[in-house]
mmCIF file of C-alpha atoms in Angstrom:
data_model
loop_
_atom_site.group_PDB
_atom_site.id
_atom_site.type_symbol
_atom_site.label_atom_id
_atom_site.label_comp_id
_atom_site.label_asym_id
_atom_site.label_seq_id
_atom_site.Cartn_x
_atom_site.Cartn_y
_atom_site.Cartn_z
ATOM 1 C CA UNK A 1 -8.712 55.972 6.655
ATOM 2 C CA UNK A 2 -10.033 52.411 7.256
ATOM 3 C CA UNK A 3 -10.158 49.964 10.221
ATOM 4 C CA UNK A 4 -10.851 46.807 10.531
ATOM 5 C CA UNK A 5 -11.047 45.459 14.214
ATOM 6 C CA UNK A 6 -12.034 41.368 13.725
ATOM 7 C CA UNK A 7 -13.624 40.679 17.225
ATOM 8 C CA UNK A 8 -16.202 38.429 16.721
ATOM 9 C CA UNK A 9 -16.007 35.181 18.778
ATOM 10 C CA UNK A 10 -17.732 32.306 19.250
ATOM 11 C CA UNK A 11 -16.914 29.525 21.851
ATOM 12 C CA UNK A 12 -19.267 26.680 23.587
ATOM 13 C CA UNK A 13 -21.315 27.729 26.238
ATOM 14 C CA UNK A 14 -19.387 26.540 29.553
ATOM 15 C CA UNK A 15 -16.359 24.377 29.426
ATOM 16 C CA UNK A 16 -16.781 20.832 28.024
ATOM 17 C CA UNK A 17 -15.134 18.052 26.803
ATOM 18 C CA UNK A 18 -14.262 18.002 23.363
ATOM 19 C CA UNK A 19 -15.885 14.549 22.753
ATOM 20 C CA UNK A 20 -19.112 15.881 24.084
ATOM 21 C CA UNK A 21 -19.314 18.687 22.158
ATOM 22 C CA UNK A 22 -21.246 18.553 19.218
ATOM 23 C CA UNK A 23 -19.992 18.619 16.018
ATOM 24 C CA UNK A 24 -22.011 21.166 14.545
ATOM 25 C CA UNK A 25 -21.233 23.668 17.174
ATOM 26 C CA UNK A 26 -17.262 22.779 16.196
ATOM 27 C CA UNK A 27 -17.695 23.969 12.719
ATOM 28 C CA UNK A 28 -19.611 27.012 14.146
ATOM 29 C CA UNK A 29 -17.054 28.336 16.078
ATOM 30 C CA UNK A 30 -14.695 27.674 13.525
ATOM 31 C CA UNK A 31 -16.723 29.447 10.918
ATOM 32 C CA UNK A 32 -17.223 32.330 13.264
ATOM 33 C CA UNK A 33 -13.595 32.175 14.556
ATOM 34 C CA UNK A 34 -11.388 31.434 11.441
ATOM 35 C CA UNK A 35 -13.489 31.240 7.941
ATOM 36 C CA UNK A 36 -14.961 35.105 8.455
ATOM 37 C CA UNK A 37 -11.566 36.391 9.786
ATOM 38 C CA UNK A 38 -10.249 35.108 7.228
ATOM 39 C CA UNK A 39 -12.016 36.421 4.361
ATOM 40 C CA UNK A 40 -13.173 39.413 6.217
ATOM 41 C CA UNK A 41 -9.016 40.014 6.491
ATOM 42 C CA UNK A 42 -8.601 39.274 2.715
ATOM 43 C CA UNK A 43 -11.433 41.781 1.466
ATOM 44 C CA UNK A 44 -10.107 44.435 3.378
ATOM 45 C CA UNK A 45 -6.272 44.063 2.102
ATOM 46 C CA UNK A 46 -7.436 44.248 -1.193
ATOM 47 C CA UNK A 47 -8.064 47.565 -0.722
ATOM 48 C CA UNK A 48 -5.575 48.554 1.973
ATOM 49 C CA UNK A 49 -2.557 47.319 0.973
ATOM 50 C CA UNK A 50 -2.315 49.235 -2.693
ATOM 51 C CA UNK A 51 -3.036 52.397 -0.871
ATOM 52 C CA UNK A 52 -0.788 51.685 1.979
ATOM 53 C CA UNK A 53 -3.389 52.795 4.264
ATOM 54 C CA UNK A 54 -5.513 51.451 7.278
ATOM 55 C CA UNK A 55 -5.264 48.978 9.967
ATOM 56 C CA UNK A 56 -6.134 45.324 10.579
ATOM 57 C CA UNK A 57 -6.342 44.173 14.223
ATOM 58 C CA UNK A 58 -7.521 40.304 14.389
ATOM 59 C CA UNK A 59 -8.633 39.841 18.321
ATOM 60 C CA UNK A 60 -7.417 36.690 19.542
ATOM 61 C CA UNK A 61 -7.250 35.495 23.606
ATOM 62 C CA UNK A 62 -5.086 34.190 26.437
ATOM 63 C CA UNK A 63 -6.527 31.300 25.188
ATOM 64 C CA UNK A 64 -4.752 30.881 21.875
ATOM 65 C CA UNK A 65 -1.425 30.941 23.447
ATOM 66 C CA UNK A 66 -1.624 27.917 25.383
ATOM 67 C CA UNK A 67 -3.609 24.683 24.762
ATOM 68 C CA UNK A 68 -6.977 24.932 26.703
ATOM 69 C CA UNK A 69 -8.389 21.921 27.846
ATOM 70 C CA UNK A 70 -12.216 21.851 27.911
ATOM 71 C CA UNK A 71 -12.222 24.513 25.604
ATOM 72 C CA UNK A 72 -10.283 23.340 22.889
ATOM 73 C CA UNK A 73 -11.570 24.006 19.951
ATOM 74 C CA UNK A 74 -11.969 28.204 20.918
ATOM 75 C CA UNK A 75 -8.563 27.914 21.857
ATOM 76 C CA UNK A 76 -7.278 26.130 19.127
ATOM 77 C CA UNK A 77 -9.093 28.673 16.795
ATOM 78 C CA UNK A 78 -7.801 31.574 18.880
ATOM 79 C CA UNK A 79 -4.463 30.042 18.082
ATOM 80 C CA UNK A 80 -5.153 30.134 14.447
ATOM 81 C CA UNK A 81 -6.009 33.857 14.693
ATOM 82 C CA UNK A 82 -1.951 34.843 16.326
ATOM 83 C CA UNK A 83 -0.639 32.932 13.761
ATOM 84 C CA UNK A 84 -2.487 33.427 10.349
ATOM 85 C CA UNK A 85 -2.363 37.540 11.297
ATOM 86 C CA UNK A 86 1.638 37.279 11.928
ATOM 87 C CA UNK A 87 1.975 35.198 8.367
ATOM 88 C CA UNK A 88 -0.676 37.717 6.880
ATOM 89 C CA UNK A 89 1.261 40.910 8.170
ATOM 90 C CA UNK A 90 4.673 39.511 7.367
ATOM 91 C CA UNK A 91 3.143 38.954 3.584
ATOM 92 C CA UNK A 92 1.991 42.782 3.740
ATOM 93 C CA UNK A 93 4.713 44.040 6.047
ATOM 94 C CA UNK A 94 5.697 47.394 3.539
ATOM 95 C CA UNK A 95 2.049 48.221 4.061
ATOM 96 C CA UNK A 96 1.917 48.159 7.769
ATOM 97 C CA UNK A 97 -1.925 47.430 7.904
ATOM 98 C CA UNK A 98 -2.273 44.354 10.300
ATOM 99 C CA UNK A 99 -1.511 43.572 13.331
ATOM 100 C CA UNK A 100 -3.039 41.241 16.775
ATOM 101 C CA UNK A 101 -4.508 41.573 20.033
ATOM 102 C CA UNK A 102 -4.505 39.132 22.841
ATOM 103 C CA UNK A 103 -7.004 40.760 25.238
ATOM 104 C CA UNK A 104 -4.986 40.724 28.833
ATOM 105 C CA UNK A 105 -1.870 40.161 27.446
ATOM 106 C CA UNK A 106 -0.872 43.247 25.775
ATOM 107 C CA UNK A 107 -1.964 46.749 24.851
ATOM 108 C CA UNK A 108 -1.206 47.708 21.238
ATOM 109 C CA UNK A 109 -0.661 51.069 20.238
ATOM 110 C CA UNK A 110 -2.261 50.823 16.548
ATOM 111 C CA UNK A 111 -0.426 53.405 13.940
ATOM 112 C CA UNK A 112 -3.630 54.752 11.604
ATOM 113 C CA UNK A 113 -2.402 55.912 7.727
ATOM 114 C CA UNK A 114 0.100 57.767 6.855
ATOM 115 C CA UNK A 115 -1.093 60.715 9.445
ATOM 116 C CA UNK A 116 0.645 58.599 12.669
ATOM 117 C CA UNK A 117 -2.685 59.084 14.730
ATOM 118 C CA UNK A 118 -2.251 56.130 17.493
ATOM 119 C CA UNK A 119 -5.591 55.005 19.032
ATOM 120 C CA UNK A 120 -5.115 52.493 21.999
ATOM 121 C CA UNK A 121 -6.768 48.946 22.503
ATOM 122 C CA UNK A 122 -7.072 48.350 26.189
ATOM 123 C CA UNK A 123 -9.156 44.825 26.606
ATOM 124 C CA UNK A 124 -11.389 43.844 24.107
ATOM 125 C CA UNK A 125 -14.089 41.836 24.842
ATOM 126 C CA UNK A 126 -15.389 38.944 22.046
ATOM 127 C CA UNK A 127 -18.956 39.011 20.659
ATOM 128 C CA UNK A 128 -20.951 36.209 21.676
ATOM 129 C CA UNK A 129 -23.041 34.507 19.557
ATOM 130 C CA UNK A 130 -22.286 36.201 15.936
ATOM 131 C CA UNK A 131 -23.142 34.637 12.799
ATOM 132 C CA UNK A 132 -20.256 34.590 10.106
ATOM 133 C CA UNK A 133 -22.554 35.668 7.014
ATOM 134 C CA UNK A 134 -23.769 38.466 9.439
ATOM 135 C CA UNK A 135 -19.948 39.785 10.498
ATOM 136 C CA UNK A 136 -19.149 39.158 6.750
ATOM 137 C CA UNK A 137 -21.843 41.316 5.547
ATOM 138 C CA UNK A 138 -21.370 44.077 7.650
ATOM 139 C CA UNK A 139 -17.806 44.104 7.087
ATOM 140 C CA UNK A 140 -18.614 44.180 3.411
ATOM 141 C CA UNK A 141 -20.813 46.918 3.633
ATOM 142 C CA UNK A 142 -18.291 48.702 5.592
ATOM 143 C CA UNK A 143 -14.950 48.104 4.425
ATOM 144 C CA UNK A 144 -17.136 48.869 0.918
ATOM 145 C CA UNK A 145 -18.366 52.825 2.142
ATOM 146 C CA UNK A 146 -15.001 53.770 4.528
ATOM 147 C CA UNK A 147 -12.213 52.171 1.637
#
């Protein structure tokens, strides 16, 4: 069986406004938030979804359900996140193998294969300060081995 928890987060370092923010840090927490979820999502369908097998959780935050002032960018990003994994899992919906947590929010109960194990997410708590090649690369290398 394969998961696939997409955690990693990246935001600025206190609360800022956007206009003082600098650009480069913008396309870094997009990068982080959206490109590598993203494709990190799409490598792992490709081999979930013909087996019918595994789980997809994309992590988002209180913060993508709401506009967040002084932190707009993370929140517009966590926004993304809720609703490219709802288009994504309506697109793979026979599969079953994707589904998203908003830390404080909810608690999922994630179904696992065809076996019905349930594991619980409780809270998770976004990485700070990860690099997209790196999360890409170690996803690679794992959805590669477990898949």
């Amino acid at each position: 069986m394969c998961l696939v928890v997409n955690n990693a987060g990246l935001s600025s370092d206190h609360p800022e406004f956007t206009v003082n923010v600098p650009a480069k840090r913008h396309a870094d927490i997009i990068d982080v938030n959206c490109t590598a979820l993203v494709h990190i999502t799409q490598m792992a369908l490709k081999h979930m979804t013909p087996r019918k097998k595994g789980y997809i959780l994309n992590v988002s935050s209180l913060l993508g359900l709401n506009p967040g002032p002084l932190l707009s960018v993370y929140s517009a990003t966590k926004a993304f996140v809720i609703s490219f994994s709802k288009a994504v899992a309506y697109e793979a919906r026979r599969s079953g193998v994707v589904n998203t947590l908003t830390p404080a929010a909810q608690c999922a109960a994630v179904r696992l294969g065809a076996s019905g194990e349930v594991a619980h997410q409780l809270g998770v708590v976004a990485e700070r300060g990860a690099r997209r090649e790196d999360a890409e690369r170690s996803e690679e290398r794992r959805v590669g081995k477990e898949c």
